[in-house]
Coordinates of C-alpha atoms in Angstrom, one line a residue:
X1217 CA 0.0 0.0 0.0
X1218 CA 1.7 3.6 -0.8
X1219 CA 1.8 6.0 1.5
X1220 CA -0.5 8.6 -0.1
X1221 CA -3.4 6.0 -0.4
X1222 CA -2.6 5.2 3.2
X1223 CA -3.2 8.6 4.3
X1224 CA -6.2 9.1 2.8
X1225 CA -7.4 5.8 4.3
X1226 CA -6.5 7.5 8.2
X1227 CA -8.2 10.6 7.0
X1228 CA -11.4 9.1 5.9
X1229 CA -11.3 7.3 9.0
X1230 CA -11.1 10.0 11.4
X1231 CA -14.4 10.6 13.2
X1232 CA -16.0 14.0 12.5
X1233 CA -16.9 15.9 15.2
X1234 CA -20.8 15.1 15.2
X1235 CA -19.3 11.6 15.6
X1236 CA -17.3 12.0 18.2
X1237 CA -20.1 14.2 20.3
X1238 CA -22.6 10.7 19.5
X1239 CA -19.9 8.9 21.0
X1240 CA -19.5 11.2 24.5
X1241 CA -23.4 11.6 24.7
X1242 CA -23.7 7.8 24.3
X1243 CA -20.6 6.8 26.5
X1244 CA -22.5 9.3 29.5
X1245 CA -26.1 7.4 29.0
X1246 CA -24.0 3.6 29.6
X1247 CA -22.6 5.6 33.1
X1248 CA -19.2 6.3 31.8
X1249 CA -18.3 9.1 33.8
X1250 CA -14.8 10.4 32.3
X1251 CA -17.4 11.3 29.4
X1252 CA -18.9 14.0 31.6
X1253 CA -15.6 14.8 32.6
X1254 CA -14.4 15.2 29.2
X1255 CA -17.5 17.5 28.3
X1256 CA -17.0 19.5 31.2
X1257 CA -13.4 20.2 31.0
X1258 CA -14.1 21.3 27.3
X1259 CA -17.1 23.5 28.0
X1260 CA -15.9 24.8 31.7
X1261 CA -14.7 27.8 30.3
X1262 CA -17.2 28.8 27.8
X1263 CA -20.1 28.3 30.5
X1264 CA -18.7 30.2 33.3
X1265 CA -17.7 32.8 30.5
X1266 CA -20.9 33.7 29.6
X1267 CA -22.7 33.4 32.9
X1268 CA -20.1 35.8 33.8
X1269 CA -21.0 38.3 31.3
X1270 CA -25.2 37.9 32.0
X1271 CA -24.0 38.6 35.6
X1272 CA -20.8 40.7 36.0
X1273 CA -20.5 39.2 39.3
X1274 CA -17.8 36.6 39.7
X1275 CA -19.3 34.5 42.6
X1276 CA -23.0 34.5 41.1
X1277 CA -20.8 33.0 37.8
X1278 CA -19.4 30.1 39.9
X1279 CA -23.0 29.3 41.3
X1280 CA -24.5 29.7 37.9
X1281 CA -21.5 27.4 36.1
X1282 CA -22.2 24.8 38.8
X1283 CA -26.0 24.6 38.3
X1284 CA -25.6 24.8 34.7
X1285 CA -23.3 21.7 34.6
X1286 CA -25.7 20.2 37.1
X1287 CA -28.4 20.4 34.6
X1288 CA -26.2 19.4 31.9
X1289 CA -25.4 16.2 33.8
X1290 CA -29.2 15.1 34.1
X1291 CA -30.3 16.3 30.2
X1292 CA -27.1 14.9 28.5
X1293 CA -28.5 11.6 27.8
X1294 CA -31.5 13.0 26.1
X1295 CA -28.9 15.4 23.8
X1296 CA -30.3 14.0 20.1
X1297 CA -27.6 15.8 17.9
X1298 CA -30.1 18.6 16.0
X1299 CA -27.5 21.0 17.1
X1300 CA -23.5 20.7 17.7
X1301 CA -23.0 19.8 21.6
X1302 CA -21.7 23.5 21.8
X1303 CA -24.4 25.1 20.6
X1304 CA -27.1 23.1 22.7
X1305 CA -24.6 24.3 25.6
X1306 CA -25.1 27.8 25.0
X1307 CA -28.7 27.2 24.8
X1308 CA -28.5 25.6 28.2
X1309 CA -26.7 28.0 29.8
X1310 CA -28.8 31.0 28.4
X1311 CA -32.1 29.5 29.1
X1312 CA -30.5 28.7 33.1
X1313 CA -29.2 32.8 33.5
X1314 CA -32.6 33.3 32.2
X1315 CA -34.5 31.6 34.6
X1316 CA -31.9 32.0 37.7
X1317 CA -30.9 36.3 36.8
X1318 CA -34.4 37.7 35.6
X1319 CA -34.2 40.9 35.5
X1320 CA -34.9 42.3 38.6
X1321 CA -32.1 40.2 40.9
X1322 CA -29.4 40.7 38.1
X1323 CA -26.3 42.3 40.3
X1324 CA -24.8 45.4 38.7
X1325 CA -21.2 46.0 39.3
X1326 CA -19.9 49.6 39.5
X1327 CA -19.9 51.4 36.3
X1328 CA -17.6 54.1 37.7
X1329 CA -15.0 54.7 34.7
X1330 CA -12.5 57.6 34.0
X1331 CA -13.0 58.9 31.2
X1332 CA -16.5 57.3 29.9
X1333 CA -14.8 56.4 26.3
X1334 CA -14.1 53.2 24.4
X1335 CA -10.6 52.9 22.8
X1336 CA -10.1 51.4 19.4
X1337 CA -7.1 49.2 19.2
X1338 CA -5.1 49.1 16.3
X1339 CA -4.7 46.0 14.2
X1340 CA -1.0 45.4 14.3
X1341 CA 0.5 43.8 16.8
X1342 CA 0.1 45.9 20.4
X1343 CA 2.6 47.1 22.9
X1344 CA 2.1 47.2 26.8
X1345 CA 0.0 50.4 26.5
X1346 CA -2.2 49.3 24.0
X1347 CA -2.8 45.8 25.9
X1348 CA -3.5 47.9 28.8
X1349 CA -6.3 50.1 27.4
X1350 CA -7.8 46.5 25.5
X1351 CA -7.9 45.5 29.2
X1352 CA -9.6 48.4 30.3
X1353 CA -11.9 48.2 27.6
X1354 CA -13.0 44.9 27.7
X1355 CA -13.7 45.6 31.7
X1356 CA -15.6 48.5 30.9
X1357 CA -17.7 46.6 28.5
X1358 CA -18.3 43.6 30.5
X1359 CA -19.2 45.8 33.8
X1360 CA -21.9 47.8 31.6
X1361 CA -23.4 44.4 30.0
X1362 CA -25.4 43.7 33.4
X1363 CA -27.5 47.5 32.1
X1364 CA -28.9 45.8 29.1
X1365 CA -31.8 44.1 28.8
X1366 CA -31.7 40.6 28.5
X1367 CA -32.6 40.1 25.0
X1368 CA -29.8 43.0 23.9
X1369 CA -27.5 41.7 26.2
X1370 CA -27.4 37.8 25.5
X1371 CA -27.3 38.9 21.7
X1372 CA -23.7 41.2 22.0
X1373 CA -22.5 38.7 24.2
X1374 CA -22.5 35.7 21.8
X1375 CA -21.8 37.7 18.7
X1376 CA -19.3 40.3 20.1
X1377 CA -17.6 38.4 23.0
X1378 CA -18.2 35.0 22.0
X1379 CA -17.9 35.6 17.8
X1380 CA -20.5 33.1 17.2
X1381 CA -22.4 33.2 13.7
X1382 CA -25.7 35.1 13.5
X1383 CA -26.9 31.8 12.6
X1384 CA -25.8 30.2 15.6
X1385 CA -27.1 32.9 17.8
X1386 CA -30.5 32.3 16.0
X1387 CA -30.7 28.8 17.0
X1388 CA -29.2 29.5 20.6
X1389 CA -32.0 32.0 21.1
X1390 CA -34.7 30.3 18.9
X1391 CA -35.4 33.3 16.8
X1392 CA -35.1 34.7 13.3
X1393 CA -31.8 36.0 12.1
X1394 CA -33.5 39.0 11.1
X1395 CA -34.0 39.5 15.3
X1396 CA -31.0 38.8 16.0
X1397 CA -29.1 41.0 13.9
X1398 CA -32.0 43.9 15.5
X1399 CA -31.1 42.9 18.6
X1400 CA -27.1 43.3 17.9
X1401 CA -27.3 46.7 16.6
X1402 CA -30.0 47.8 19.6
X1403 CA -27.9 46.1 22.5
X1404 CA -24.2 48.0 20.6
X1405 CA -25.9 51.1 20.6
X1406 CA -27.8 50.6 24.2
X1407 CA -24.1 49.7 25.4
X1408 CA -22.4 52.7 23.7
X1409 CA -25.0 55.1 25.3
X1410 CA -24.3 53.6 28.6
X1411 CA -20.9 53.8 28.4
X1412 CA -20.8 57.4 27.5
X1413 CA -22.8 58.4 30.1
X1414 CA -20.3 57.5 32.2

């Protein structure tokens, strides 16, 4: 056998991803648990993430990661694969804010800035100051995502923080694209408004 045709052999052979998410979802429903433990160590970061940004408050985003995988552990069995495992995650975790946050208990931290501006940073590659103002930015932004309402808010978080598609926000959120491109351009300019204010 030559060893182009035997590389093409290994690379038809290699699972796709789909695959391999069939093969964790049904290793977890025969009681394997490294398969939970290999879901949650590559979806740790991404839930407590965006819990983090619904709540801007580091100890509710603990709680709200731990309940999320919680719920996680008990639905993942019933995960049928209409969706990437990623996607149905974000769904879950949304849908848990949602319910846990609403918008009256949603904590607020301080949105006491200096000078009330967002910085543009250059494209090429930054120095110390520029990382330093990215910094501030970012923390600017994320302490001023707790203001928006939860529809603007969980929008600009997955496409601006999280750089999903618009058509992976749709499914996340169950709406048109057409709303969720709205609700992008209403939560950026909500957030810029709020920003400069302060």
């Amino acid at each position: 056998m030559s060893g182009s045709s035997l590389v093409a052999d290994q690379f038809l052979e290699a699972p796709t991803q789909a695959q391999r998410e069939r093969e964790l979802v049904h290793r977890h429903r025969l009681g394997d648990e490294s398969a939970f433990d290999e879901f949650y160590q590559e979806f740790k970061s991404l839930v407590y993430n965006l819990s983090y940004r619904q709540c801007g408050s580091p100890e509710v985003a603990q709680d709200l990661t731990q309940e999320v995988f919680l719920r996680i552990y008990k639905s993942l069995g019933r995960f049928r694969g209409k969706s990437s495992l990623k996607t149905w995650t974000y769904r879950v975790c949304i849908n848990h804010c949602r319910s846990r946050l609403g918008r009256k208990n949603l904590p607020v931290s301080s949105l006491t800035f200096d000078d009330g501006s967002v910085r543009e940073i250059p494209d090429e590659s930054p120095g110390p100051a520029e990382k330093l103002l990215a910094v501030d930015a970012a923390r600017r932004i994320e302490s001023a995502l707790p203001v928006l309402d939860e529809c603007y808010r969980e929008a600009v978080i997955l496409r601006d923080l999280e750089e999903l598609s618009y058509q992976e926000i749709a499914e996340i959120l169950d709406v048109p694209i057409g709303t969720v491109r709205s609700r992008i351009a209403r939560g950026r300019e909500r957030l810029r408004k709020v920003l400069e204010r302060q």
